[in-house]
Amino acid sequence: MTPQATPTPSPLLITPTDHALIMIDFQSQMSFATKSIDAVLLRNNAALVARAAASFGVPSILTTVAERSFSGPMYEEITSAFPGQALIDRTSMNTWEDANVIKVVNEIGKPRLVMCGLWTSVCIVGPSLSAIAQGFEVYVIADACGDVTDEAHERAMERMVQAGVRPMTSLQYLLELQRDWARTETYESTTGIAKQFGGSYGLGIIYAKTMFGAHEG
């Protein structure tokens, strides 16, 4: 039987209200050894993700490891998107093994988690596999993660996908939250984030608006 199409989105697409974002260990010491992605691009993508989540009111957890004793502060591009929000500092490499983080995850109470951070093979694999084992759906923003080599990042992503993680990109995250240009209440913030952090796509928006007064939708 031929299926009947309806104008409804897949339940596999994320929405602003069905998930929590966890941004992990975007810190100086972790960044020094990151070679799988350019540092400027990594910071740009992390900023895009943070501002997307803040714009849509996505509950977000910011966590660091050994911030004051070894790894340094979290990127200002992230913390400035969540002014006044406390960071959860850990000793464990696996975020999921930190009781303070888990307490907040349970308080938020979302069945889906979106994660990104440094390094992919350690600080993202650990909580992703642990969360999946406990029944959560996990999405990982691949281009807002990095590792010590391309091989380390790619094998980590493969390992997580094999376990059920759904990979996505930073710009995809922003646009999936917006989903419909008729959502006027977030239109300006979404295009504003894209113009600032969306690379060539953002340049296209600037050009179209400047030259033709264009408007998506």
GROMACS .gro file of C-alpha atoms in nm:
model
  217
    1MET     CA    1   0.000   0.000   0.000
    2THR     CA    2   0.128   0.346  -0.091
    3PRO     CA    3   0.175   0.558   0.222
    4GLN     CA    4  -0.037   0.872   0.257
    5ALA     CA    5   0.173   1.185   0.285
    6THR     CA    6   0.082   1.458   0.536
    7PRO     CA    7   0.245   1.799   0.596
    8THR     CA    8   0.391   1.698   0.931
    9PRO     CA    9   0.756   1.680   1.040
   10SER     CA   10   0.938   1.364   1.137
   11PRO     CA   11   0.951   1.298   1.511
   12LEU     CA   12   1.326   1.248   1.465
   13LEU     CA   13   1.367   1.622   1.409
   14ILE     CA   14   1.448   1.815   1.724
   15THR     CA   15   1.240   2.105   1.853
   16PRO     CA   16   1.325   2.381   2.102
   17THR     CA   17   1.120   2.210   2.373
   18ASP     CA   18   1.212   1.842   2.344
   19HIS     CA   19   1.580   1.842   2.439
   20ALA     CA   20   1.855   1.980   2.655
   21LEU     CA   21   2.193   2.099   2.526
   22ILE     CA   22   2.514   1.997   2.702
   23MET     CA   23   2.831   2.189   2.605
   24ILE     CA   24   3.139   2.014   2.740
   25ASP     CA   25   3.496   2.131   2.806
   26PHE     CA   26   3.533   2.412   2.554
   27GLN     CA   27   3.847   2.523   2.736
   28SER     CA   28   4.190   2.656   2.644
   29GLN     CA   29   4.399   2.356   2.748
   30MET     CA   30   4.169   2.118   2.561
   31SER     CA   31   4.189   2.341   2.255
   32PHE     CA   32   4.568   2.351   2.233
   33ALA     CA   33   4.590   1.985   2.128
   34THR     CA   34   4.278   1.987   1.907
   35LYS     CA   35   4.389   1.928   1.547
   36SER     CA   36   4.081   1.786   1.371
   37ILE     CA   37   3.924   2.130   1.329
   38ASP     CA   38   4.065   2.481   1.303
   39ALA     CA   39   4.043   2.665   1.637
   40VAL     CA   40   3.871   2.969   1.488
   41LEU     CA   41   3.610   2.753   1.315
   42LEU     CA   42   3.556   2.554   1.633
   43ARG     CA   43   3.497   2.868   1.838
   44ASN     CA   44   3.266   3.005   1.570
   45ASN     CA   45   3.059   2.685   1.559
   46ALA     CA   46   3.042   2.665   1.938
   47ALA     CA   47   2.920   3.024   1.948
   48LEU     CA   48   2.655   2.947   1.687
   49VAL     CA   49   2.527   2.652   1.889
   50ALA     CA   50   2.523   2.847   2.216
   51ARG     CA   51   2.338   3.142   2.067
   52ALA     CA   52   2.090   2.917   1.890
   53ALA     CA   53   2.005   2.743   2.215
   54ALA     CA   54   1.981   3.069   2.407
   55SER     CA   55   1.762   3.228   2.139
   56PHE     CA   56   1.512   2.942   2.147
   57GLY     CA   57   1.518   2.898   2.523
   58VAL     CA   58   1.668   2.549   2.512
   59PRO     CA   59   1.770   2.439   2.863
   60SER     CA   60   2.148   2.417   2.854
   61ILE     CA   61   2.422   2.274   3.073
   62LEU     CA   62   2.772   2.421   3.055
   63THR     CA   63   3.039   2.202   3.209
   64THR     CA   64   3.415   2.221   3.246
   65VAL     CA   65   3.688   1.991   3.375
   66ALA     CA   66   3.950   2.115   3.623
   67GLU     CA   67   3.880   2.474   3.521
   68ARG     CA   68   4.098   2.649   3.778
   69SER     CA   69   4.371   2.392   3.826
   70PHE     CA   70   4.449   2.286   3.468
   71SER     CA   71   4.214   2.335   3.174
   72GLY     CA   72   4.126   2.703   3.196
   73PRO     CA   73   3.801   2.894   3.138
   74MET     CA   74   3.524   2.806   2.896
   75TYR     CA   75   3.513   3.004   2.573
   76GLU     CA   76   3.368   3.350   2.621
   77GLU     CA   77   3.171   3.298   2.300
   78ILE     CA   78   2.969   3.038   2.490
   79THR     CA   79   2.941   3.190   2.836
   80SER     CA   80   2.833   3.527   2.698
   81ALA     CA   81   2.530   3.360   2.540
   82PHE     CA   82   2.416   3.250   2.887
   83PRO     CA   83   2.492   3.548   3.110
   84GLY     CA   84   2.489   3.462   3.477
   85GLN     CA   85   2.461   3.087   3.426
   86ALA     CA   86   2.683   2.884   3.655
   87LEU     CA   87   2.924   2.636   3.502
   88ILE     CA   88   2.951   2.287   3.649
   89ASP     CA   89   3.317   2.198   3.703
   90ARG     CA   90   3.413   1.830   3.721
   91THR     CA   91   3.705   1.600   3.788
   92SER     CA   92   3.567   1.310   3.580
   93MET     CA   93   3.648   1.288   3.211
   94ASN     CA   94   3.303   1.137   3.153
   95THR     CA   95   3.049   1.410   3.222
   96TRP     CA   96   2.783   1.145   3.288
   97GLU     CA   97   2.975   1.024   3.593
   98ASP     CA   98   2.943   1.362   3.766
   99ALA     CA   99   2.655   1.369   4.014
  100ASN     CA  100   2.608   1.746   3.983
  101VAL     CA  101   2.560   1.724   3.607
  102ILE     CA  102   2.319   1.432   3.638
  103LYS     CA  103   2.117   1.621   3.897
  104VAL     CA  104   2.061   1.903   3.647
  105VAL     CA  105   1.984   1.659   3.364
  106ASN     CA  106   1.712   1.505   3.580
  107GLU     CA  107   1.579   1.845   3.687
  108ILE     CA  108   1.547   1.952   3.322
  109GLY     CA  109   1.375   1.623   3.244
  110LYS     CA  110   1.413   1.607   2.866
  111PRO     CA  111   1.426   1.272   2.682
  112ARG     CA  112   1.668   1.402   2.420
  113LEU     CA  113   2.015   1.542   2.471
  114VAL     CA  114   2.227   1.736   2.224
  115MET     CA  115   2.599   1.736   2.302
  116CYS     CA  116   2.917   1.897   2.174
  117GLY     CA  117   3.263   1.964   2.313
  118LEU     CA  118   3.626   1.860   2.343
  119TRP     CA  119   3.756   1.599   2.289
  120THR     CA  120   3.521   1.389   2.079
  121SER     CA  121   3.682   1.055   2.166
  122VAL     CA  122   3.676   1.109   2.541
  123CYS     CA  123   3.451   1.387   2.665
  124ILE     CA  124   3.173   1.326   2.410
  125VAL     CA  125   3.191   0.948   2.365
  126GLY     CA  126   3.168   0.894   2.742
  127PRO     CA  127   2.843   1.081   2.815
  128SER     CA  128   2.684   0.991   2.482
  129LEU     CA  129   2.720   0.616   2.528
  130SER     CA  130   2.628   0.644   2.896
  131ALA     CA  131   2.311   0.844   2.822
  132ILE     CA  132   2.203   0.603   2.548
  133ALA     CA  133   2.254   0.311   2.788
  134GLN     CA  134   2.005   0.481   3.023
  135GLY     CA  135   1.738   0.532   2.759
  136PHE     CA  136   1.806   0.885   2.633
  137GLU     CA  137   1.817   0.986   2.269
  138VAL     CA  138   2.146   1.158   2.189
  139TYR     CA  139   2.242   1.396   1.910
  140VAL     CA  140   2.604   1.511   1.866
  141ILE     CA  141   2.697   1.830   1.681
  142ALA     CA  142   2.998   1.696   1.493
  143ASP     CA  143   3.146   2.026   1.374
  144ALA     CA  144   3.128   2.171   1.725
  145CYS     CA  145   3.352   1.889   1.848
  146GLY     CA  146   3.721   1.830   1.797
  147ASP     CA  147   4.000   1.589   1.881
  148VAL     CA  148   4.376   1.548   1.877
  149THR     CA  149   4.371   1.400   1.524
  150ASP     CA  150   4.126   1.360   1.238
  151GLU     CA  151   4.138   0.986   1.301
  152ALA     CA  152   4.042   1.026   1.667
  153HIS     CA  153   3.745   1.247   1.584
  154GLU     CA  154   3.620   1.032   1.296
  155ARG     CA  155   3.650   0.700   1.483
  156ALA     CA  156   3.473   0.854   1.782
  157MET     CA  157   3.186   0.973   1.563
  158GLU     CA  158   3.161   0.629   1.401
  159ARG     CA  159   3.158   0.457   1.740
  160MET     CA  160   2.879   0.681   1.865
  161VAL     CA  161   2.671   0.646   1.548
  162GLN     CA  162   2.701   0.267   1.575
  163ALA     CA  163   2.560   0.297   1.928
  164GLY     CA  164   2.265   0.508   1.812
  165VAL     CA  165   2.387   0.868   1.828
  166ARG     CA  166   2.244   1.098   1.561
  167PRO     CA  167   2.508   1.334   1.419
  168MET     CA  168   2.432   1.687   1.303
  169THR     CA  169   2.610   2.018   1.237
  170SER     CA  170   2.600   2.353   1.410
  171LEU     CA  171   2.413   2.535   1.131
  172GLN     CA  172   2.175   2.242   1.099
  173TYR     CA  173   2.102   2.275   1.472
  174LEU     CA  174   2.006   2.642   1.434
  175LEU     CA  175   1.790   2.589   1.127
  176GLU     CA  176   1.621   2.279   1.267
  177LEU     CA  177   1.514   2.483   1.570
  178GLN     CA  178   1.369   2.753   1.343
  179ARG     CA  179   1.222   2.502   1.093
  180ASP     CA  180   0.971   2.748   0.942
  181TRP     CA  181   1.046   3.104   0.830
  182ALA     CA  182   0.686   3.190   0.917
  183ARG     CA  183   0.788   3.169   1.285
  184THR     CA  184   0.827   3.542   1.303
  185GLU     CA  185   0.906   3.558   1.673
  186THR     CA  186   1.247   3.397   1.615
  187TYR     CA  187   1.307   3.504   1.254
  188GLU     CA  188   1.530   3.802   1.331
  189SER     CA  189   1.736   3.622   1.593
  190THR     CA  190   1.786   3.319   1.368
  191THR     CA  191   1.898   3.521   1.067
  192GLY     CA  192   2.108   3.742   1.295
  193ILE     CA  193   2.292   3.440   1.435
  194ALA     CA  194   2.337   3.302   1.083
  195LYS     CA  195   2.475   3.635   0.957
  196GLN     CA  196   2.732   3.648   1.238
  197PHE     CA  197   2.833   3.282   1.263
  198GLY     CA  198   2.685   3.104   0.960
  199GLY     CA  199   2.982   3.136   0.726
  200SER     CA  200   2.901   3.169   0.355
  201TYR     CA  201   2.531   3.112   0.427
  202GLY     CA  202   2.539   3.413   0.655
  203LEU     CA  203   2.716   3.618   0.389
  204GLY     CA  204   2.439   3.523   0.147
  205ILE     CA  205   2.176   3.653   0.389
  206ILE     CA  206   2.366   3.980   0.431
  207TYR     CA  207   2.397   4.020   0.053
  208ALA     CA  208   2.032   3.941  -0.020
  209LYS     CA  209   1.900   4.172   0.252
  210THR     CA  210   2.135   4.455   0.159
  211MET     CA  211   2.097   4.439  -0.217
  212PHE     CA  212   1.733   4.333  -0.256
  213GLY     CA  213   1.568   4.365   0.082
  214ALA     CA  214   1.503   3.990   0.063
  215HIS     CA  215   1.315   3.806   0.335
  216GLU     CA  216   1.300   3.429   0.379
  217GLY     CA  217   0.945   3.297   0.353
   0.00000   0.00000   0.00000
